mmCIF file with all atom_site columns, C-alpha atoms and ligand atoms in Angstrom:
data_model
loop_
_atom_site.group_PDB
_atom_site.id
_atom_site.type_symbol
_atom_site.label_atom_id
_atom_site.label_alt_id
_atom_site.label_comp_id
_atom_site.label_asym_id
_atom_site.label_entity_id
_atom_site.label_seq_id
_atom_site.pdbx_PDB_ins_code
_atom_site.Cartn_x
_atom_site.Cartn_y
_atom_site.Cartn_z
_atom_site.occupancy
_atom_site.B_iso_or_equiv
_atom_site.pdbx_formal_charge
_atom_site.auth_seq_id
_atom_site.auth_comp_id
_atom_site.auth_asym_id
_atom_site.auth_atom_id
_atom_site.pdbx_PDB_model_num
ATOM   1   C CA  . MET A 1 1   ? 98.453  130.151 74.341  1.00 0.00 ? 1   MET A CA  1
ATOM   2   C CA  . ASP A 1 2   ? 100.152 129.809 77.748  1.00 0.00 ? 2   ASP A CA  1
ATOM   3   C CA  . ILE A 1 3   ? 98.185  130.454 80.931  1.00 0.00 ? 3   ILE A CA  1
ATOM   4   C CA  . VAL A 1 4   ? 99.465  130.448 84.529  1.00 0.00 ? 4   VAL A CA  1
ATOM   5   C CA  . ILE A 1 5   ? 97.403  129.393 87.540  1.00 0.00 ? 5   ILE A CA  1
ATOM   6   C CA  . ALA A 1 6   ? 98.336  131.604 90.499  1.00 0.00 ? 6   ALA A CA  1
ATOM   7   C CA  . SER A 1 7   ? 98.855  128.639 92.795  1.00 0.00 ? 7   SER A CA  1
ATOM   8   C CA  . ASN A 1 8   ? 101.142 125.695 93.403  1.00 0.00 ? 8   ASN A CA  1
ATOM   9   C CA  . ASN A 1 9   ? 98.384  123.484 94.818  1.00 0.00 ? 9   ASN A CA  1
ATOM   10  C CA  . PRO A 1 10  ? 98.634  120.301 92.690  1.00 0.00 ? 10  PRO A CA  1
ATOM   11  C CA  . GLY A 1 11  ? 94.897  119.531 93.027  1.00 0.00 ? 11  GLY A CA  1
ATOM   12  C CA  . LYS A 1 12  ? 93.928  122.985 91.847  1.00 0.00 ? 12  LYS A CA  1
ATOM   13  C CA  . ILE A 1 13  ? 96.422  122.933 88.957  1.00 0.00 ? 13  ILE A CA  1
ATOM   14  C CA  . ARG A 1 14  ? 95.158  119.520 87.834  1.00 0.00 ? 14  ARG A CA  1
ATOM   15  C CA  . GLU A 1 15  ? 91.523  120.739 87.904  1.00 0.00 ? 15  GLU A CA  1
ATOM   16  C CA  . TYR A 1 16  ? 92.315  123.764 85.742  1.00 0.00 ? 16  TYR A CA  1
ATOM   17  C CA  . ARG A 1 17  ? 94.561  121.749 83.431  1.00 0.00 ? 17  ARG A CA  1
ATOM   18  C CA  . ASP A 1 18  ? 91.744  119.226 82.766  1.00 0.00 ? 18  ASP A CA  1
ATOM   19  C CA  . LEU A 1 19  ? 89.452  122.098 82.015  1.00 0.00 ? 19  LEU A CA  1
ATOM   20  C CA  . LEU A 1 20  ? 91.600  124.447 79.956  1.00 0.00 ? 20  LEU A CA  1
ATOM   21  C CA  . GLU A 1 21  ? 93.850  122.156 77.924  1.00 0.00 ? 21  GLU A CA  1
ATOM   22  C CA  . PRO A 1 22  ? 90.914  120.910 75.807  1.00 0.00 ? 22  PRO A CA  1
ATOM   23  C CA  . LEU A 1 23  ? 90.334  124.590 74.931  1.00 0.00 ? 23  LEU A CA  1
ATOM   24  C CA  . GLY A 1 24  ? 93.880  124.874 73.558  1.00 0.00 ? 24  GLY A CA  1
ATOM   25  C CA  . PHE A 1 25  ? 95.710  126.420 76.531  1.00 0.00 ? 25  PHE A CA  1
ATOM   26  C CA  . ARG A 1 26  ? 99.048  125.250 77.877  1.00 0.00 ? 26  ARG A CA  1
ATOM   27  C CA  . VAL A 1 27  ? 98.531  125.376 81.640  1.00 0.00 ? 27  VAL A CA  1
ATOM   28  C CA  . PHE A 1 28  ? 101.384 126.108 84.088  1.00 0.00 ? 28  PHE A CA  1
ATOM   29  C CA  . SER A 1 29  ? 101.631 126.392 87.845  1.00 0.00 ? 29  SER A CA  1
ATOM   30  C CA  . GLN A 1 30  ? 103.489 129.375 89.306  1.00 0.00 ? 30  GLN A CA  1
ATOM   31  C CA  . SER A 1 31  ? 106.584 127.292 90.025  1.00 0.00 ? 31  SER A CA  1
ATOM   32  C CA  . GLU A 1 32  ? 106.621 125.786 86.523  1.00 0.00 ? 32  GLU A CA  1
ATOM   33  C CA  . LYS A 1 33  ? 107.035 129.365 85.279  1.00 0.00 ? 33  LYS A CA  1
ATOM   34  C CA  . GLY A 1 34  ? 109.751 130.034 87.890  1.00 0.00 ? 34  GLY A CA  1
ATOM   35  C CA  . ILE A 1 35  ? 107.546 132.413 89.872  1.00 0.00 ? 35  ILE A CA  1
ATOM   36  C CA  . ASP A 1 36  ? 108.513 131.965 93.523  1.00 0.00 ? 36  ASP A CA  1
ATOM   37  C CA  . LEU A 1 37  ? 105.859 134.085 95.188  1.00 0.00 ? 37  LEU A CA  1
ATOM   38  C CA  . GLU A 1 38  ? 103.508 133.671 98.159  1.00 0.00 ? 38  GLU A CA  1
ATOM   39  C CA  . VAL A 1 39  ? 100.922 136.425 97.768  1.00 0.00 ? 39  VAL A CA  1
ATOM   40  C CA  . GLU A 1 40  ? 99.477  137.692 101.064 1.00 0.00 ? 40  GLU A CA  1
ATOM   41  C CA  . GLU A 1 41  ? 95.685  137.637 101.014 1.00 0.00 ? 41  GLU A CA  1
ATOM   42  C CA  . THR A 1 42  ? 95.170  141.079 102.548 1.00 0.00 ? 42  THR A CA  1
ATOM   43  C CA  . GLY A 1 43  ? 91.891  141.882 100.758 1.00 0.00 ? 43  GLY A CA  1
ATOM   44  C CA  . THR A 1 44  ? 88.546  142.178 102.540 1.00 0.00 ? 44  THR A CA  1
ATOM   45  C CA  . THR A 1 45  ? 86.527  140.283 99.918  1.00 0.00 ? 45  THR A CA  1
ATOM   46  C CA  . PHE A 1 46  ? 86.932  137.150 97.782  1.00 0.00 ? 46  PHE A CA  1
ATOM   47  C CA  . GLU A 1 47  ? 87.096  139.420 94.724  1.00 0.00 ? 47  GLU A CA  1
ATOM   48  C CA  . GLU A 1 48  ? 89.925  141.538 96.146  1.00 0.00 ? 48  GLU A CA  1
ATOM   49  C CA  . ASN A 1 49  ? 91.962  138.506 97.153  1.00 0.00 ? 49  ASN A CA  1
ATOM   50  C CA  . ALA A 1 50  ? 91.536  136.809 93.773  1.00 0.00 ? 50  ALA A CA  1
ATOM   51  C CA  . LEU A 1 51  ? 92.602  140.043 92.040  1.00 0.00 ? 51  LEU A CA  1
ATOM   52  C CA  . LEU A 1 52  ? 95.586  140.498 94.361  1.00 0.00 ? 52  LEU A CA  1
ATOM   53  C CA  . LYS A 1 53  ? 96.876  136.991 93.619  1.00 0.00 ? 53  LYS A CA  1
ATOM   54  C CA  . ALA A 1 54  ? 96.353  137.198 89.857  1.00 0.00 ? 54  ALA A CA  1
ATOM   55  C CA  . GLY A 1 55  ? 97.849  140.720 89.636  1.00 0.00 ? 55  GLY A CA  1
ATOM   56  C CA  . ALA A 1 56  ? 101.016 139.825 91.524  1.00 0.00 ? 56  ALA A CA  1
ATOM   57  C CA  . VAL A 1 57  ? 101.653 136.727 89.420  1.00 0.00 ? 57  VAL A CA  1
ATOM   58  C CA  . ARG A 1 58  ? 100.749 138.491 86.149  1.00 0.00 ? 58  ARG A CA  1
ATOM   59  C CA  . GLU A 1 59  ? 103.519 141.058 86.743  1.00 0.00 ? 59  GLU A CA  1
ATOM   60  C CA  . ARG A 1 60  ? 106.081 138.267 86.485  1.00 0.00 ? 60  ARG A CA  1
ATOM   61  C CA  . ALA A 1 61  ? 104.350 135.835 84.144  1.00 0.00 ? 61  ALA A CA  1
ATOM   62  C CA  . GLY A 1 62  ? 104.091 137.801 80.907  1.00 0.00 ? 62  GLY A CA  1
ATOM   63  C CA  . CYS A 1 63  ? 101.053 135.766 79.862  1.00 0.00 ? 63  CYS A CA  1
ATOM   64  C CA  . PRO A 1 64  ? 97.411  135.387 81.017  1.00 0.00 ? 64  PRO A CA  1
ATOM   65  C CA  . VAL A 1 65  ? 96.873  134.368 84.642  1.00 0.00 ? 65  VAL A CA  1
ATOM   66  C CA  . ILE A 1 66  ? 94.018  132.754 86.560  1.00 0.00 ? 66  ILE A CA  1
ATOM   67  C CA  . SER A 1 67  ? 93.560  132.824 90.332  1.00 0.00 ? 67  SER A CA  1
ATOM   68  C CA  . ASP A 1 68  ? 90.712  131.951 92.655  1.00 0.00 ? 68  ASP A CA  1
ATOM   69  C CA  . ASP A 1 69  ? 89.525  132.515 96.187  1.00 0.00 ? 69  ASP A CA  1
ATOM   70  C CA  . SER A 1 70  ? 86.692  130.712 97.904  1.00 0.00 ? 70  SER A CA  1
ATOM   71  C CA  . GLY A 1 71  ? 85.018  130.075 101.233 1.00 0.00 ? 71  GLY A CA  1
ATOM   72  C CA  . LEU A 1 72  ? 81.883  129.535 103.291 1.00 0.00 ? 72  LEU A CA  1
ATOM   73  C CA  . GLU A 1 73  ? 79.558  132.322 104.487 1.00 0.00 ? 73  GLU A CA  1
ATOM   74  C CA  . VAL A 1 74  ? 77.184  131.526 107.354 1.00 0.00 ? 74  VAL A CA  1
ATOM   75  C CA  . GLU A 1 75  ? 74.254  133.930 107.698 1.00 0.00 ? 75  GLU A CA  1
ATOM   76  C CA  . ALA A 1 76  ? 73.806  133.726 111.483 1.00 0.00 ? 76  ALA A CA  1
ATOM   77  C CA  . LEU A 1 77  ? 77.535  134.406 111.906 1.00 0.00 ? 77  LEU A CA  1
ATOM   78  C CA  . GLY A 1 78  ? 77.387  137.610 109.877 1.00 0.00 ? 78  GLY A CA  1
ATOM   79  C CA  . GLY A 1 79  ? 79.014  135.950 106.875 1.00 0.00 ? 79  GLY A CA  1
ATOM   80  C CA  . GLU A 1 80  ? 81.855  134.280 108.789 1.00 0.00 ? 80  GLU A CA  1
ATOM   81  C CA  . PRO A 1 81  ? 84.146  132.466 108.202 1.00 0.00 ? 81  PRO A CA  1
ATOM   82  C CA  . GLY A 1 82  ? 84.109  134.029 104.689 1.00 0.00 ? 82  GLY A CA  1
ATOM   83  C CA  . ILE A 1 83  ? 87.566  134.969 103.430 1.00 0.00 ? 83  ILE A CA  1
ATOM   84  C CA  . TYR A 1 84  ? 89.021  133.424 106.602 1.00 0.00 ? 84  TYR A CA  1
ATOM   85  C CA  . SER A 1 85  ? 87.563  129.976 105.843 1.00 0.00 ? 85  SER A CA  1
ATOM   86  C CA  . ALA A 1 86  ? 90.966  128.283 105.601 1.00 0.00 ? 86  ALA A CA  1
ATOM   87  C CA  . ARG A 1 87  ? 92.126  129.741 108.957 1.00 0.00 ? 87  ARG A CA  1
ATOM   88  C CA  . TYR A 1 88  ? 88.865  130.311 110.866 1.00 0.00 ? 88  TYR A CA  1
ATOM   89  C CA  . ARG A 1 89  ? 89.550  131.434 114.457 1.00 0.00 ? 89  ARG A CA  1
ATOM   90  C CA  . GLY A 1 90  ? 93.142  130.298 114.026 1.00 0.00 ? 90  GLY A CA  1
ATOM   91  C CA  . LEU A 1 91  ? 92.031  126.676 114.399 1.00 0.00 ? 91  LEU A CA  1
ATOM   92  C CA  . ALA A 1 92  ? 94.542  124.192 113.038 1.00 0.00 ? 92  ALA A CA  1
ATOM   93  C CA  . THR A 1 93  ? 92.399  121.450 111.509 1.00 0.00 ? 93  THR A CA  1
ATOM   94  C CA  . GLU A 1 94  ? 89.369  121.324 109.229 1.00 0.00 ? 94  GLU A CA  1
ATOM   95  C CA  . HIS A 1 95  ? 87.550  119.224 111.844 1.00 0.00 ? 95  HIS A CA  1
ATOM   96  C CA  . GLU A 1 96  ? 88.121  121.891 114.526 1.00 0.00 ? 96  GLU A CA  1
ATOM   97  C CA  . ARG A 1 97  ? 86.881  124.612 112.206 1.00 0.00 ? 97  ARG A CA  1
ATOM   98  C CA  . ARG A 1 98  ? 83.718  122.633 111.370 1.00 0.00 ? 98  ARG A CA  1
ATOM   99  C CA  . THR A 1 99  ? 83.086  121.954 115.061 1.00 0.00 ? 99  THR A CA  1
ATOM   100 C CA  . ALA A 1 100 ? 83.469  125.665 115.849 1.00 0.00 ? 100 ALA A CA  1
ATOM   101 C CA  . ILE A 1 101 ? 80.724  126.472 113.349 1.00 0.00 ? 101 ILE A CA  1
ATOM   102 C CA  . LEU A 1 102 ? 78.398  123.745 114.653 1.00 0.00 ? 102 LEU A CA  1
ATOM   103 C CA  . ASP A 1 103 ? 78.910  125.040 118.222 1.00 0.00 ? 103 ASP A CA  1
ATOM   104 C CA  . ALA A 1 104 ? 78.335  128.660 117.195 1.00 0.00 ? 104 ALA A CA  1
ATOM   105 C CA  . LEU A 1 105 ? 75.029  127.708 115.557 1.00 0.00 ? 105 LEU A CA  1
ATOM   106 C CA  . ARG A 1 106 ? 73.611  125.755 118.515 1.00 0.00 ? 106 ARG A CA  1
ATOM   107 C CA  . ASP A 1 107 ? 70.833  128.298 119.226 1.00 0.00 ? 107 ASP A CA  1
ATOM   108 C CA  . ALA A 1 108 ? 70.906  130.166 115.931 1.00 0.00 ? 108 ALA A CA  1
ATOM   109 C CA  . PRO A 1 109 ? 67.594  131.268 114.379 1.00 0.00 ? 109 PRO A CA  1
ATOM   110 C CA  . THR A 1 110 ? 68.778  130.248 110.911 1.00 0.00 ? 110 THR A CA  1
ATOM   111 C CA  . ARG A 1 111 ? 71.302  127.748 109.568 1.00 0.00 ? 111 ARG A CA  1
ATOM   112 C CA  . LYS A 1 112 ? 71.426  129.320 106.101 1.00 0.00 ? 112 LYS A CA  1
ATOM   113 C CA  . ALA A 1 113 ? 74.866  129.349 104.459 1.00 0.00 ? 113 ALA A CA  1
ATOM   114 C CA  . ARG A 1 114 ? 76.511  129.646 101.087 1.00 0.00 ? 114 ARG A CA  1
ATOM   115 C CA  . PHE A 1 115 ? 79.778  128.759 99.432  1.00 0.00 ? 115 PHE A CA  1
ATOM   116 C CA  . VAL A 1 116 ? 81.370  131.417 97.230  1.00 0.00 ? 116 VAL A CA  1
ATOM   117 C CA  . CYS A 1 117 ? 84.083  131.046 94.582  1.00 0.00 ? 117 CYS A CA  1
ATOM   118 C CA  . CYS A 1 118 ? 85.649  134.018 92.797  1.00 0.00 ? 118 CYS A CA  1
ATOM   119 C CA  . ILE A 1 119 ? 87.876  133.355 89.806  1.00 0.00 ? 119 ILE A CA  1
ATOM   120 C CA  . CYS A 1 120 ? 90.002  136.191 88.414  1.00 0.00 ? 120 CYS A CA  1
ATOM   121 C CA  . LEU A 1 121 ? 91.352  136.114 84.859  1.00 0.00 ? 121 LEU A CA  1
ATOM   122 C CA  . ILE A 1 122 ? 93.934  138.632 83.665  1.00 0.00 ? 122 ILE A CA  1
ATOM   123 C CA  . ASP A 1 123 ? 94.141  138.258 79.911  1.00 0.00 ? 123 ASP A CA  1
ATOM   124 C CA  . ALA A 1 124 ? 96.963  138.846 77.434  1.00 0.00 ? 124 ALA A CA  1
ATOM   125 C CA  . ARG A 1 125 ? 96.106  142.567 77.236  1.00 0.00 ? 125 ARG A CA  1
ATOM   126 C CA  . GLY A 1 126 ? 96.287  142.893 81.030  1.00 0.00 ? 126 GLY A CA  1
ATOM   127 C CA  . GLU A 1 127 ? 92.523  143.272 81.428  1.00 0.00 ? 127 GLU A CA  1
ATOM   128 C CA  . SER A 1 128 ? 91.016  141.605 84.481  1.00 0.00 ? 128 SER A CA  1
ATOM   129 C CA  . ARG A 1 129 ? 87.649  139.878 84.790  1.00 0.00 ? 129 ARG A CA  1
ATOM   130 C CA  . LEU A 1 130 ? 85.931  138.251 87.750  1.00 0.00 ? 130 LEU A CA  1
ATOM   131 C CA  . PHE A 1 131 ? 83.615  135.233 87.697  1.00 0.00 ? 131 PHE A CA  1
ATOM   132 C CA  . LYS A 1 132 ? 81.658  134.556 90.885  1.00 0.00 ? 132 LYS A CA  1
ATOM   133 C CA  . GLY A 1 133 ? 79.830  131.324 91.660  1.00 0.00 ? 133 GLY A CA  1
ATOM   134 C CA  . VAL A 1 134 ? 77.508  130.990 94.667  1.00 0.00 ? 134 VAL A CA  1
ATOM   135 C CA  . TRP A 1 135 ? 76.080  127.761 96.133  1.00 0.00 ? 135 TRP A CA  1
ATOM   136 C CA  . ASN A 1 136 ? 73.212  128.143 98.612  1.00 0.00 ? 136 ASN A CA  1
ATOM   137 C CA  . GLY A 1 137 ? 72.407  125.696 101.369 1.00 0.00 ? 137 GLY A CA  1
ATOM   138 C CA  . GLU A 1 138 ? 72.411  125.263 105.128 1.00 0.00 ? 138 GLU A CA  1
ATOM   139 C CA  . ILE A 1 139 ? 74.616  123.960 107.910 1.00 0.00 ? 139 ILE A CA  1
ATOM   140 C CA  . ALA A 1 140 ? 73.828  120.438 109.107 1.00 0.00 ? 140 ALA A CA  1
ATOM   141 C CA  . GLN A 1 141 ? 73.244  119.543 112.780 1.00 0.00 ? 141 GLN A CA  1
ATOM   142 C CA  . HIS A 1 142 ? 76.380  117.390 112.804 1.00 0.00 ? 142 HIS A CA  1
ATOM   143 C CA  . GLU A 1 143 ? 79.221  116.227 110.558 1.00 0.00 ? 143 GLU A CA  1
ATOM   144 C CA  . GLU A 1 144 ? 78.479  113.537 108.023 1.00 0.00 ? 144 GLU A CA  1
ATOM   145 C CA  . GLY A 1 145 ? 80.389  111.972 105.112 1.00 0.00 ? 145 GLY A CA  1
ATOM   146 C CA  . THR A 1 146 ? 83.989  111.704 103.972 1.00 0.00 ? 146 THR A CA  1
ATOM   147 C CA  . ASN A 1 147 ? 83.952  112.946 100.356 1.00 0.00 ? 147 ASN A CA  1
ATOM   148 C CA  . GLY A 1 148 ? 85.290  116.359 99.400  1.00 0.00 ? 148 GLY A CA  1
ATOM   149 C CA  . PHE A 1 149 ? 87.167  118.592 101.849 1.00 0.00 ? 149 PHE A CA  1
ATOM   150 C CA  . GLY A 1 150 ? 86.845  121.610 104.140 1.00 0.00 ? 150 GLY A CA  1
ATOM   151 C CA  . TYR A 1 151 ? 83.264  122.329 105.155 1.00 0.00 ? 151 TYR A CA  1
ATOM   152 C CA  . ASP A 1 152 ? 81.676  119.678 102.897 1.00 0.00 ? 152 ASP A CA  1
ATOM   153 C CA  . PRO A 1 153 ? 80.766  117.396 105.872 1.00 0.00 ? 153 PRO A CA  1
ATOM   154 C CA  . ILE A 1 154 ? 78.545  120.138 107.395 1.00 0.00 ? 154 ILE A CA  1
ATOM   155 C CA  . PHE A 1 155 ? 77.088  121.716 104.222 1.00 0.00 ? 155 PHE A CA  1
ATOM   156 C CA  . ILE A 1 156 ? 73.692  120.625 102.892 1.00 0.00 ? 156 ILE A CA  1
ATOM   157 C CA  . ALA A 1 157 ? 73.132  122.133 99.447  1.00 0.00 ? 157 ALA A CA  1
ATOM   158 C CA  . GLU A 1 158 ? 69.664  123.317 98.473  1.00 0.00 ? 158 GLU A CA  1
ATOM   159 C CA  . GLU A 1 159 ? 69.664  120.747 95.627  1.00 0.00 ? 159 GLU A CA  1
ATOM   160 C CA  . ALA A 1 160 ? 70.526  117.881 97.995  1.00 0.00 ? 160 ALA A CA  1
ATOM   161 C CA  . ASP A 1 161 ? 68.105  115.462 99.643  1.00 0.00 ? 161 ASP A CA  1
ATOM   162 C CA  . GLY A 1 162 ? 69.097  116.406 103.196 1.00 0.00 ? 162 GLY A CA  1
ATOM   163 C CA  . ARG A 1 163 ? 72.490  114.734 103.000 1.00 0.00 ? 163 ARG A CA  1
ATOM   164 C CA  . THR A 1 164 ? 75.698  116.722 103.345 1.00 0.00 ? 164 THR A CA  1
ATOM   165 C CA  . THR A 1 165 ? 77.911  117.368 100.329 1.00 0.00 ? 165 THR A CA  1
ATOM   166 C CA  . ALA A 1 166 ? 80.518  115.013 101.810 1.00 0.00 ? 166 ALA A CA  1
ATOM   167 C CA  . SER A 1 167 ? 77.916  112.216 101.803 1.00 0.00 ? 167 SER A CA  1
ATOM   168 C CA  . LEU A 1 168 ? 77.159  112.606 98.097  1.00 0.00 ? 168 LEU A CA  1
ATOM   169 C CA  . PRO A 1 169 ? 79.180  111.524 95.044  1.00 0.00 ? 169 PRO A CA  1
ATOM   170 C CA  . ILE A 1 170 ? 81.814  113.965 93.778  1.00 0.00 ? 170 ILE A CA  1
ATOM   171 C CA  . SER A 1 171 ? 79.769  114.323 90.565  1.00 0.00 ? 171 SER A CA  1
ATOM   172 C CA  . PHE A 1 172 ? 77.163  116.221 92.634  1.00 0.00 ? 172 PHE A CA  1
ATOM   173 C CA  . LYS A 1 173 ? 79.711  118.952 93.422  1.00 0.00 ? 173 LYS A CA  1
ATOM   174 C CA  . GLU A 1 174 ? 80.954  118.988 89.844  1.00 0.00 ? 174 GLU A CA  1
ATOM   175 C CA  . THR A 1 175 ? 77.419  119.843 88.734  1.00 0.00 ? 175 THR A CA  1
ATOM   176 C CA  . PHE A 1 176 ? 76.169  122.281 91.369  1.00 0.00 ? 176 PHE A CA  1
ATOM   177 C CA  . SER A 1 177 ? 79.060  123.760 93.339  1.00 0.00 ? 177 SER A CA  1
ATOM   178 C CA  . HIS A 1 178 ? 80.154  127.381 93.593  1.00 0.00 ? 178 HIS A CA  1
ATOM   179 C CA  . ARG A 1 179 ? 83.422  126.438 91.885  1.00 0.00 ? 179 ARG A CA  1
ATOM   180 C CA  . ALA A 1 180 ? 81.668  124.576 89.064  1.00 0.00 ? 180 ALA A CA  1
ATOM   181 C CA  . LYS A 1 181 ? 79.505  127.652 88.397  1.00 0.00 ? 181 LYS A CA  1
ATOM   182 C CA  . ALA A 1 182 ? 82.441  130.089 88.376  1.00 0.00 ? 182 ALA A CA  1
ATOM   183 C CA  . VAL A 1 183 ? 84.446  127.773 86.129  1.00 0.00 ? 183 VAL A CA  1
ATOM   184 C CA  . ARG A 1 184 ? 81.542  127.484 83.666  1.00 0.00 ? 184 ARG A CA  1
ATOM   185 C CA  . MET A 1 185 ? 81.384  131.302 83.484  1.00 0.00 ? 185 MET A CA  1
ATOM   186 C CA  . LEU A 1 186 ? 85.145  131.440 82.885  1.00 0.00 ? 186 LEU A CA  1
ATOM   187 C CA  . THR A 1 187 ? 85.151  128.871 80.073  1.00 0.00 ? 187 THR A CA  1
ATOM   188 C CA  . GLU A 1 188 ? 82.132  130.505 78.456  1.00 0.00 ? 188 GLU A CA  1
ATOM   189 C CA  . HIS A 1 189 ? 83.963  133.839 78.501  1.00 0.00 ? 189 HIS A CA  1
ATOM   190 C CA  . LEU A 1 190 ? 87.132  132.303 77.033  1.00 0.00 ? 190 LEU A CA  1
ATOM   191 C CA  . ARG A 1 191 ? 85.096  130.759 74.219  1.00 0.00 ? 191 ARG A CA  1
ATOM   192 C CA  . ASN A 1 192 ? 83.063  133.916 73.515  1.00 0.00 ? 192 ASN A CA  1
ATOM   193 C CA  . ALA A 1 193 ? 86.129  136.139 73.587  1.00 0.00 ? 193 ALA A CA  1
ATOM   194 C CA  . GLY A 1 194 ? 87.811  133.891 71.017  1.00 0.00 ? 194 GLY A CA  1
ATOM   195 C CA  . LEU A 1 195 ? 90.640  133.226 73.448  1.00 0.00 ? 195 LEU A CA  1
ATOM   196 C CA  . THR A 1 196 ? 90.608  129.494 72.967  1.00 0.00 ? 196 THR A CA  1
ATOM   197 C CA  . ASP A 1 197 ? 92.539  129.261 69.683  1.00 0.00 ? 197 ASP A CA  1
ATOM   198 C CA  . ARG A 1 198 ? 95.471  126.891 69.670  1.00 0.00 ? 198 ARG A CA  1
ATOM   199 C CA  . SER A 1 199 ? 97.907  129.751 69.085  1.00 0.00 ? 199 SER A CA  1
HETATM 200 P P1  . IMP B 2 .   ? 90.960  128.651 98.995  1.00 0.00 ? 201 IMP B P1  1
HETATM 201 O O1  . IMP B 2 .   ? 90.034  129.248 97.998  1.00 0.00 ? 201 IMP B O1  1
HETATM 202 O O2  . IMP B 2 .   ? 91.819  127.581 98.411  1.00 0.00 ? 201 IMP B O2  1
HETATM 203 O O3  . IMP B 2 .   ? 91.718  129.699 99.762  1.00 0.00 ? 201 IMP B O3  1
HETATM 204 O O4  . IMP B 2 .   ? 90.029  127.878 100.072 1.00 0.00 ? 201 IMP B O4  1
HETATM 205 C C1  . IMP B 2 .   ? 89.426  128.520 101.159 1.00 0.00 ? 201 IMP B C1  1
HETATM 206 C C2  . IMP B 2 .   ? 88.777  127.578 102.148 1.00 0.00 ? 201 IMP B C2  1
HETATM 207 O O5  . IMP B 2 .   ? 87.368  127.617 101.941 1.00 0.00 ? 201 IMP B O5  1
HETATM 208 C C3  . IMP B 2 .   ? 89.137  126.098 102.077 1.00 0.00 ? 201 IMP B C3  1
HETATM 209 O O6  . IMP B 2 .   ? 90.277  125.805 102.818 1.00 0.00 ? 201 IMP B O6  1
HETATM 210 C C4  . IMP B 2 .   ? 87.895  125.456 102.690 1.00 0.00 ? 201 IMP B C4  1
HETATM 211 O O7  . IMP B 2 .   ? 87.965  125.523 104.082 1.00 0.00 ? 201 IMP B O7  1
HETATM 212 C C5  . IMP B 2 .   ? 86.776  126.367 102.221 1.00 0.00 ? 201 IMP B C5  1
HETATM 213 N N1  . IMP B 2 .   ? 86.176  125.871 100.984 1.00 0.00 ? 201 IMP B N1  1
HETATM 214 C C6  . IMP B 2 .   ? 86.248  126.431 99.747  1.00 0.00 ? 201 IMP B C6  1
HETATM 215 N N2  . IMP B 2 .   ? 85.604  125.700 98.842  1.00 0.00 ? 201 IMP B N2  1
HETATM 216 C C7  . IMP B 2 .   ? 85.118  124.628 99.513  1.00 0.00 ? 201 IMP B C7  1
HETATM 217 C C8  . IMP B 2 .   ? 84.364  123.483 99.091  1.00 0.00 ? 201 IMP B C8  1
HETATM 218 O O8  . IMP B 2 .   ? 84.045  123.275 97.912  1.00 0.00 ? 201 IMP B O8  1
HETATM 219 N N3  . IMP B 2 .   ? 84.059  122.613 100.068 1.00 0.00 ? 201 IMP B N3  1
HETATM 220 C C9  . IMP B 2 .   ? 84.407  122.766 101.357 1.00 0.00 ? 201 IMP B C9  1
HETATM 221 N N4  . IMP B 2 .   ? 85.124  123.799 101.795 1.00 0.00 ? 201 IMP B N4  1
HETATM 222 C C10 . IMP B 2 .   ? 85.476  124.734 100.875 1.00 0.00 ? 201 IMP B C10 1
#
C-alpha cells in the first residue's frame, strides 16, 4: 500500500521510510507524488496543524497520508513557543530562539517544559486519527551539547541524568522522545487495524 508523508523534508521522509517500509508500505514524499503544495499552518494547536497538512495533501494524493507537527511548551511562558517553535518571536536561528527562552526564564519560578509531537494519519477510507506523544522535562540554565536539533541543547528530559538531550546519544531520543512515543502509537495502530499487509 502507498502512503504519502505530507512533507518534503528529507530527514523526516527518511525517518518514516525506515519505520513504515518494514510494515509493507511504499513511502513517498509530497513531491514524489507530484504534489506541489506548501500548506499554511494556520491552526491554533499541534493537532489542528497536523490535520490541516494531512487533509490538504490527502485531497490530491488518493492514498493514505501522514503528517506531523511538533514543538516545545514552556510552563512559565504560558506554553510558548508551542506551535510557533520553528519561528519563535520571528528569530532567524535556532541559537537565537534558545537564547530567547533562557533569557525569558532568568527569574522564572519553574523551568518545567515539555516537547509535544502530533502525528495525523488519514487512511484509505479518508478517516483521520491523531497520535500525540509528550516528553516532560525542564529547561537547562545554559546551552549544552551538539547532538539533535532545535531546542535539544536546552532541554533536560525527566529520564536524563541532568544532561541536556543534545549531550546524550541519539539512541536516548529514539527511546524516550515525544516523536518516538507518537510513532510507536502510529505503528501499533497500523498493525492492529490490519493496515500493514503488503497489498
Ligand atoms: P516541525 O514539527 O517540523 O514544524 O518542528 C517544529 C519545531 O519544534 C522545530 O523546528 C524545533 O524548533 C522544535 N522541535 C520539535 N521537535 C524537536 C526535538 O525533538 N528537539 C528539539 N526541537 C524540536
